[in-house]
PDB file of C-alpha atoms in Angstrom:
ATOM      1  CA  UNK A   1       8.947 -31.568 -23.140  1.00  0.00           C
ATOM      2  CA  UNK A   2       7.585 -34.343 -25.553  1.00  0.00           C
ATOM      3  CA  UNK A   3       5.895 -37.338 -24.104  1.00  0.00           C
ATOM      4  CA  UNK A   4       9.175 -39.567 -24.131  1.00  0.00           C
ATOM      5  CA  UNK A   5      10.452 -36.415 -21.907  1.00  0.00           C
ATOM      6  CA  UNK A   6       7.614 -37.588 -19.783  1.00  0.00           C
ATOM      7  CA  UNK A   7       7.955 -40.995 -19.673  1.00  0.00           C
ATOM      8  CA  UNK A   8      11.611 -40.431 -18.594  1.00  0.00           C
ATOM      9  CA  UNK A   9      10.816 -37.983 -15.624  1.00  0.00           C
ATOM     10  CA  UNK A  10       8.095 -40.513 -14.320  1.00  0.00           C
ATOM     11  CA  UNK A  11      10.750 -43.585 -14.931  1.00  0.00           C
ATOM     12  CA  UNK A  12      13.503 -41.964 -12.727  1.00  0.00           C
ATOM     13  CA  UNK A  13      10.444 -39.932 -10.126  1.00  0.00           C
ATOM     14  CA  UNK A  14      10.147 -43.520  -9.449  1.00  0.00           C
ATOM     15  CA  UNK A  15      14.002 -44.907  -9.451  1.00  0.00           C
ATOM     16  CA  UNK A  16      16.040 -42.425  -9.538  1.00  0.00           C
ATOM     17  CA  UNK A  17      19.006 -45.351  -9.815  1.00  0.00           C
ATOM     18  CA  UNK A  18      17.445 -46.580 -13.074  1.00  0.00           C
ATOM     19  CA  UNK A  19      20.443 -47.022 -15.429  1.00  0.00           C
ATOM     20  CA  UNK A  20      19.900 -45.756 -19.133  1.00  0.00           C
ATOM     21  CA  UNK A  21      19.931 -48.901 -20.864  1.00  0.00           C
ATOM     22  CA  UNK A  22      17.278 -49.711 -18.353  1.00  0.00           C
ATOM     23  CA  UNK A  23      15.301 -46.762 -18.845  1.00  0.00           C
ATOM     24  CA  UNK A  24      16.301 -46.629 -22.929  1.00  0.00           C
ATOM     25  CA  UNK A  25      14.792 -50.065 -23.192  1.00  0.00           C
ATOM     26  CA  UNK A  26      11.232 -48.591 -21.587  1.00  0.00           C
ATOM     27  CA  UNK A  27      10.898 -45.563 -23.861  1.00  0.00           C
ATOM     28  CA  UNK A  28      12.689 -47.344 -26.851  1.00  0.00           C
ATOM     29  CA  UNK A  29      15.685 -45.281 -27.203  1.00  0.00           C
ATOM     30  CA  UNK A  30      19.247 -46.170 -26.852  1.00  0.00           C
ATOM     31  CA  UNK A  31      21.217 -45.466 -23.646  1.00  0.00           C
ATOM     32  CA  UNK A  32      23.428 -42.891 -25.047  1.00  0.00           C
ATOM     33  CA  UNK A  33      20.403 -41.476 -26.564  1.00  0.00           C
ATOM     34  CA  UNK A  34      18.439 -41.537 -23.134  1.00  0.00           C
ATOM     35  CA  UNK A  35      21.854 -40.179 -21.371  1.00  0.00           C
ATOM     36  CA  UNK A  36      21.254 -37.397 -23.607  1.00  0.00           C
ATOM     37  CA  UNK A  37      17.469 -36.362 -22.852  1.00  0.00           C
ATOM     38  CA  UNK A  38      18.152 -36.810 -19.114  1.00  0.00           C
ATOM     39  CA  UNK A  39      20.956 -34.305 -19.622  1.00  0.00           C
ATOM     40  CA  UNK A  40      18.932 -32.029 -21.372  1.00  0.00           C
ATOM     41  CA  UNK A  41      16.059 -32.467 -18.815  1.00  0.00           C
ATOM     42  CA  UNK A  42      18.586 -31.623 -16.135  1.00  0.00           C
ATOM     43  CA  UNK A  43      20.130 -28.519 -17.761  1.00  0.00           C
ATOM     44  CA  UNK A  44      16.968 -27.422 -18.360  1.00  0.00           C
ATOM     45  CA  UNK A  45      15.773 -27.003 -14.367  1.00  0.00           C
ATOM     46  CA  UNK A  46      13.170 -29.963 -15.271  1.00  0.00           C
ATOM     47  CA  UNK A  47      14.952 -32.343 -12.960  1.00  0.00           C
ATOM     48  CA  UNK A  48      16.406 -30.389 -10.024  1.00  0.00           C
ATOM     49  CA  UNK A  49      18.009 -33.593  -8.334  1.00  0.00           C
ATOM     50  CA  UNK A  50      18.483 -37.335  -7.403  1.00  0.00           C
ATOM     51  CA  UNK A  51      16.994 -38.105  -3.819  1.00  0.00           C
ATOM     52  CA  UNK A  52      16.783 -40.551  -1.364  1.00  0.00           C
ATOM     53  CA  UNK A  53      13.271 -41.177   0.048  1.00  0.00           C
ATOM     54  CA  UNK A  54      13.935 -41.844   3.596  1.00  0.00           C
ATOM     55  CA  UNK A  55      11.579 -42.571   6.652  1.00  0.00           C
ATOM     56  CA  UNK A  56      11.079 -39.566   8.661  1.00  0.00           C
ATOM     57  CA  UNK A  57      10.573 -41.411  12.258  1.00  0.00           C
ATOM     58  CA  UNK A  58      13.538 -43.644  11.471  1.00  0.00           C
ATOM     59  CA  UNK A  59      15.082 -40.754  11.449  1.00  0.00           C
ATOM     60  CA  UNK A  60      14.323 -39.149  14.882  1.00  0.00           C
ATOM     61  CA  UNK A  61      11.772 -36.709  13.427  1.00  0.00           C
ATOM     62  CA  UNK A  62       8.760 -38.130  14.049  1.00  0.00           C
ATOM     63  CA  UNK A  63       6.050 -35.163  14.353  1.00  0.00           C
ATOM     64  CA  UNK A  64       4.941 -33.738  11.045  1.00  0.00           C
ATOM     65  CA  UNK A  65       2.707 -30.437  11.048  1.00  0.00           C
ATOM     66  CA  UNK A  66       1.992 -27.556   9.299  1.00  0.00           C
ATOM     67  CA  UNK A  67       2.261 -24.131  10.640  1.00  0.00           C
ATOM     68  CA  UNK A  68      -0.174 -21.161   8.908  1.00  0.00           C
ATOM     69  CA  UNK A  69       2.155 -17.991   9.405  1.00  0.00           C
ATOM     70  CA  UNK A  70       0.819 -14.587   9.634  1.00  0.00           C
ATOM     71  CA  UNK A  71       3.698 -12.093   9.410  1.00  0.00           C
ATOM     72  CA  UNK A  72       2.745  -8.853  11.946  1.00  0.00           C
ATOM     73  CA  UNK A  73       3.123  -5.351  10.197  1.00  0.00           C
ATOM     74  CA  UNK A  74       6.779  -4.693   9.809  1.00  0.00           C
ATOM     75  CA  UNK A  75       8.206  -7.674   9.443  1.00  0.00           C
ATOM     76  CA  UNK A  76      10.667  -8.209   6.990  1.00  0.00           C
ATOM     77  CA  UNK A  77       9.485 -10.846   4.776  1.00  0.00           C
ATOM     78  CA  UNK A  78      12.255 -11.360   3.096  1.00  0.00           C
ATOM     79  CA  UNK A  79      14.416 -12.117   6.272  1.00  0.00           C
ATOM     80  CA  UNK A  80      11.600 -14.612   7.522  1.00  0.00           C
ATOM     81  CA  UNK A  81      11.879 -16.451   4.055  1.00  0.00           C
ATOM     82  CA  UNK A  82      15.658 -16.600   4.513  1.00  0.00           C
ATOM     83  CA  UNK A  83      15.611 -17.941   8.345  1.00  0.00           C
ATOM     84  CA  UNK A  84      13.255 -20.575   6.837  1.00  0.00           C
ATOM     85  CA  UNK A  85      15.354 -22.074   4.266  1.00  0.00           C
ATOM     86  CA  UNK A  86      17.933 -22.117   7.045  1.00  0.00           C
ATOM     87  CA  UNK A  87      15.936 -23.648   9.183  1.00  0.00           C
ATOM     88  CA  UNK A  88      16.455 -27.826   9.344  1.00  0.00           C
ATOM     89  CA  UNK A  89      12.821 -28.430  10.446  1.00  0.00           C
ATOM     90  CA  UNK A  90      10.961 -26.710   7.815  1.00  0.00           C
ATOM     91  CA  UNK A  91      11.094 -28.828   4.976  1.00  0.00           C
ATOM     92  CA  UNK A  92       8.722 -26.905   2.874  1.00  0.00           C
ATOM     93  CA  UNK A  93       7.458 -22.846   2.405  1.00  0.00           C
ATOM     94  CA  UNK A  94       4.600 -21.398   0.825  1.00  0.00           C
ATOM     95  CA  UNK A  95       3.491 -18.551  -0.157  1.00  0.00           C
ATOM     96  CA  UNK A  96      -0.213 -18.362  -0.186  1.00  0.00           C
ATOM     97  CA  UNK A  97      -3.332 -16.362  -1.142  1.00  0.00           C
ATOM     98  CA  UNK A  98      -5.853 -15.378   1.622  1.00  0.00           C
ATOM     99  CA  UNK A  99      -5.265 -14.533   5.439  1.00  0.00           C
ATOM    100  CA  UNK A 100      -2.444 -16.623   5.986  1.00  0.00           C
ATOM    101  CA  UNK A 101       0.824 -15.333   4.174  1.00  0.00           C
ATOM    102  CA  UNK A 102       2.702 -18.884   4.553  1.00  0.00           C
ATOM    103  CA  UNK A 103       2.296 -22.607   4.925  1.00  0.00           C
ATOM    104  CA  UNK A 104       4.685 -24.199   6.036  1.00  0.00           C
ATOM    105  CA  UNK A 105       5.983 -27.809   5.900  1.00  0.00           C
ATOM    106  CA  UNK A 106       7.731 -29.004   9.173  1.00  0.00           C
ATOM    107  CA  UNK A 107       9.114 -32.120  10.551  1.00  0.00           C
ATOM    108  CA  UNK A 108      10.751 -31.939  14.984  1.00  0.00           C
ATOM    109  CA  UNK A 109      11.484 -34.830  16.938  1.00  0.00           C
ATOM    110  CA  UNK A 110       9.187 -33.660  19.619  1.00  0.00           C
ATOM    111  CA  UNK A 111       6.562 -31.499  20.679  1.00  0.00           C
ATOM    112  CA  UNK A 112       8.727 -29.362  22.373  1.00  0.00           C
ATOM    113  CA  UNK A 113      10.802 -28.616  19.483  1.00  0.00           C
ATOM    114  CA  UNK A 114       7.917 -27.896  17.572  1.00  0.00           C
ATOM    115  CA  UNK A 115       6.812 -25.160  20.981  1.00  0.00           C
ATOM    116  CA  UNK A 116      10.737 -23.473  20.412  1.00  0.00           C
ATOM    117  CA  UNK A 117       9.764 -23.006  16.895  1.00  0.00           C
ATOM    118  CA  UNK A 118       6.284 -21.215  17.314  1.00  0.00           C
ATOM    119  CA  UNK A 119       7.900 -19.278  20.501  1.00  0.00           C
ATOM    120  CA  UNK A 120      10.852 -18.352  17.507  1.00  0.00           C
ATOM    121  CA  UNK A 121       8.034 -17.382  15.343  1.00  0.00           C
ATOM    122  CA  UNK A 122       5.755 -15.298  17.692  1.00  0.00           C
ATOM    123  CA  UNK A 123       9.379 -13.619  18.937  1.00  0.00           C
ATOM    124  CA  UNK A 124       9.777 -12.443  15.043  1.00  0.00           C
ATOM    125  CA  UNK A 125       6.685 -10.699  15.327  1.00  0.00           C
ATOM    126  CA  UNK A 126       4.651 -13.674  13.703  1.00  0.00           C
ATOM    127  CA  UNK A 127       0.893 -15.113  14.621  1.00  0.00           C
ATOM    128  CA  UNK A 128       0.379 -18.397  13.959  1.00  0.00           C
ATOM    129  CA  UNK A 129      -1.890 -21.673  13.425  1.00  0.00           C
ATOM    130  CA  UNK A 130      -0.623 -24.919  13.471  1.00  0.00           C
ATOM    131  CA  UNK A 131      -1.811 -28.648  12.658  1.00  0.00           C
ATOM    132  CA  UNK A 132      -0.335 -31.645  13.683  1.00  0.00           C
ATOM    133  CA  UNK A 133      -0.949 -34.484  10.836  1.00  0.00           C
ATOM    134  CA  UNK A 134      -2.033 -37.913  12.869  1.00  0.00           C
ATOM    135  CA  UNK A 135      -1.577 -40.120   9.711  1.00  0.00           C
ATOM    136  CA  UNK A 136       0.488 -39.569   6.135  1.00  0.00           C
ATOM    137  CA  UNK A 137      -2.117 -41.533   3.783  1.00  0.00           C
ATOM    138  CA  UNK A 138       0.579 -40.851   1.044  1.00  0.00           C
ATOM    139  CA  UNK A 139       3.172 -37.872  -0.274  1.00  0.00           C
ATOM    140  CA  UNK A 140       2.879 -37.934  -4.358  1.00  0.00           C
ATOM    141  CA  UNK A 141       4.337 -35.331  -7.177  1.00  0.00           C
ATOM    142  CA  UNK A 142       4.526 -36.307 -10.354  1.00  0.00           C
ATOM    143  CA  UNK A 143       5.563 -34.790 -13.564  1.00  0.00           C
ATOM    144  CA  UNK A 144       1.606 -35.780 -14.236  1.00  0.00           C
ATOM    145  CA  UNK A 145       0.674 -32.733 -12.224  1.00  0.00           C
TER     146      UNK A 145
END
């Protein structure tokens, strides 16, 4: 990925409508040209897809917290990870270093949905530790790092 590569991923990171002659005119390459290293950027898993940024409490899921996981002894990892991704509420998963096996990212419309989850958790043989964010200052990833 050269720096025009770059320049691209940050251009559509922050429009991801931006027409190629737009974003052609910024990195001073021609649209079909442009078409071309987007293309390439997508085939090669650097862009993963377009999306919409929305407003989570317009939404109906206003309560954004993040639950430490601690899978007991015998639990299937795998079929945790699995129920996760199916999971509508958790939005992100990590894998992490230290006591805690997982972080993850989820979003409920109340506090009681967020109680059915950690009850769903604890059932699976889970302990957890959760924290409820009071305030998004921002949510940033750029190709930057």
């Amino acid at each position: 990925m050269d720096s025009i590569d770059r320049r691209l991923v940050r251009l559509l990171q922050a429009n991801g409508k931006i027409s190629f002659q737009e974003a052609g005119d910024v990195v001073g390459l021609s649209a079909p040209a442009t078409f071309q290293r987007v293309r390439k950027l997508e085939e090669s898993g650097a862009i993963t897809g377009y999306h919409a940024r929305v407003n989570p409490a317009a939404l109906g899921l206003p309560v954004l917290c993040f639950v430490e996981v601690v899978p007991g002894s015998g639990v299937d990892d795998g079929a945790l990870r699995r129920r996760w991704r199916n999971t509508a509420a958790v939005q992100e998963c990590h894998r992490l270093s230290g006591v805690y096996g997982y972080l993850l990212k989820v979003r409920v419309r109340s506090l009681a949905d967020l109680a059915t989850l950690a009850d769903g958790l604890r059932r699976a043989g889970c302990s957890t530790r959760t924290q409820l964010a009071l305030e998004t200052e921002f949510e940033r990833w750029t190709a930057d790092g």
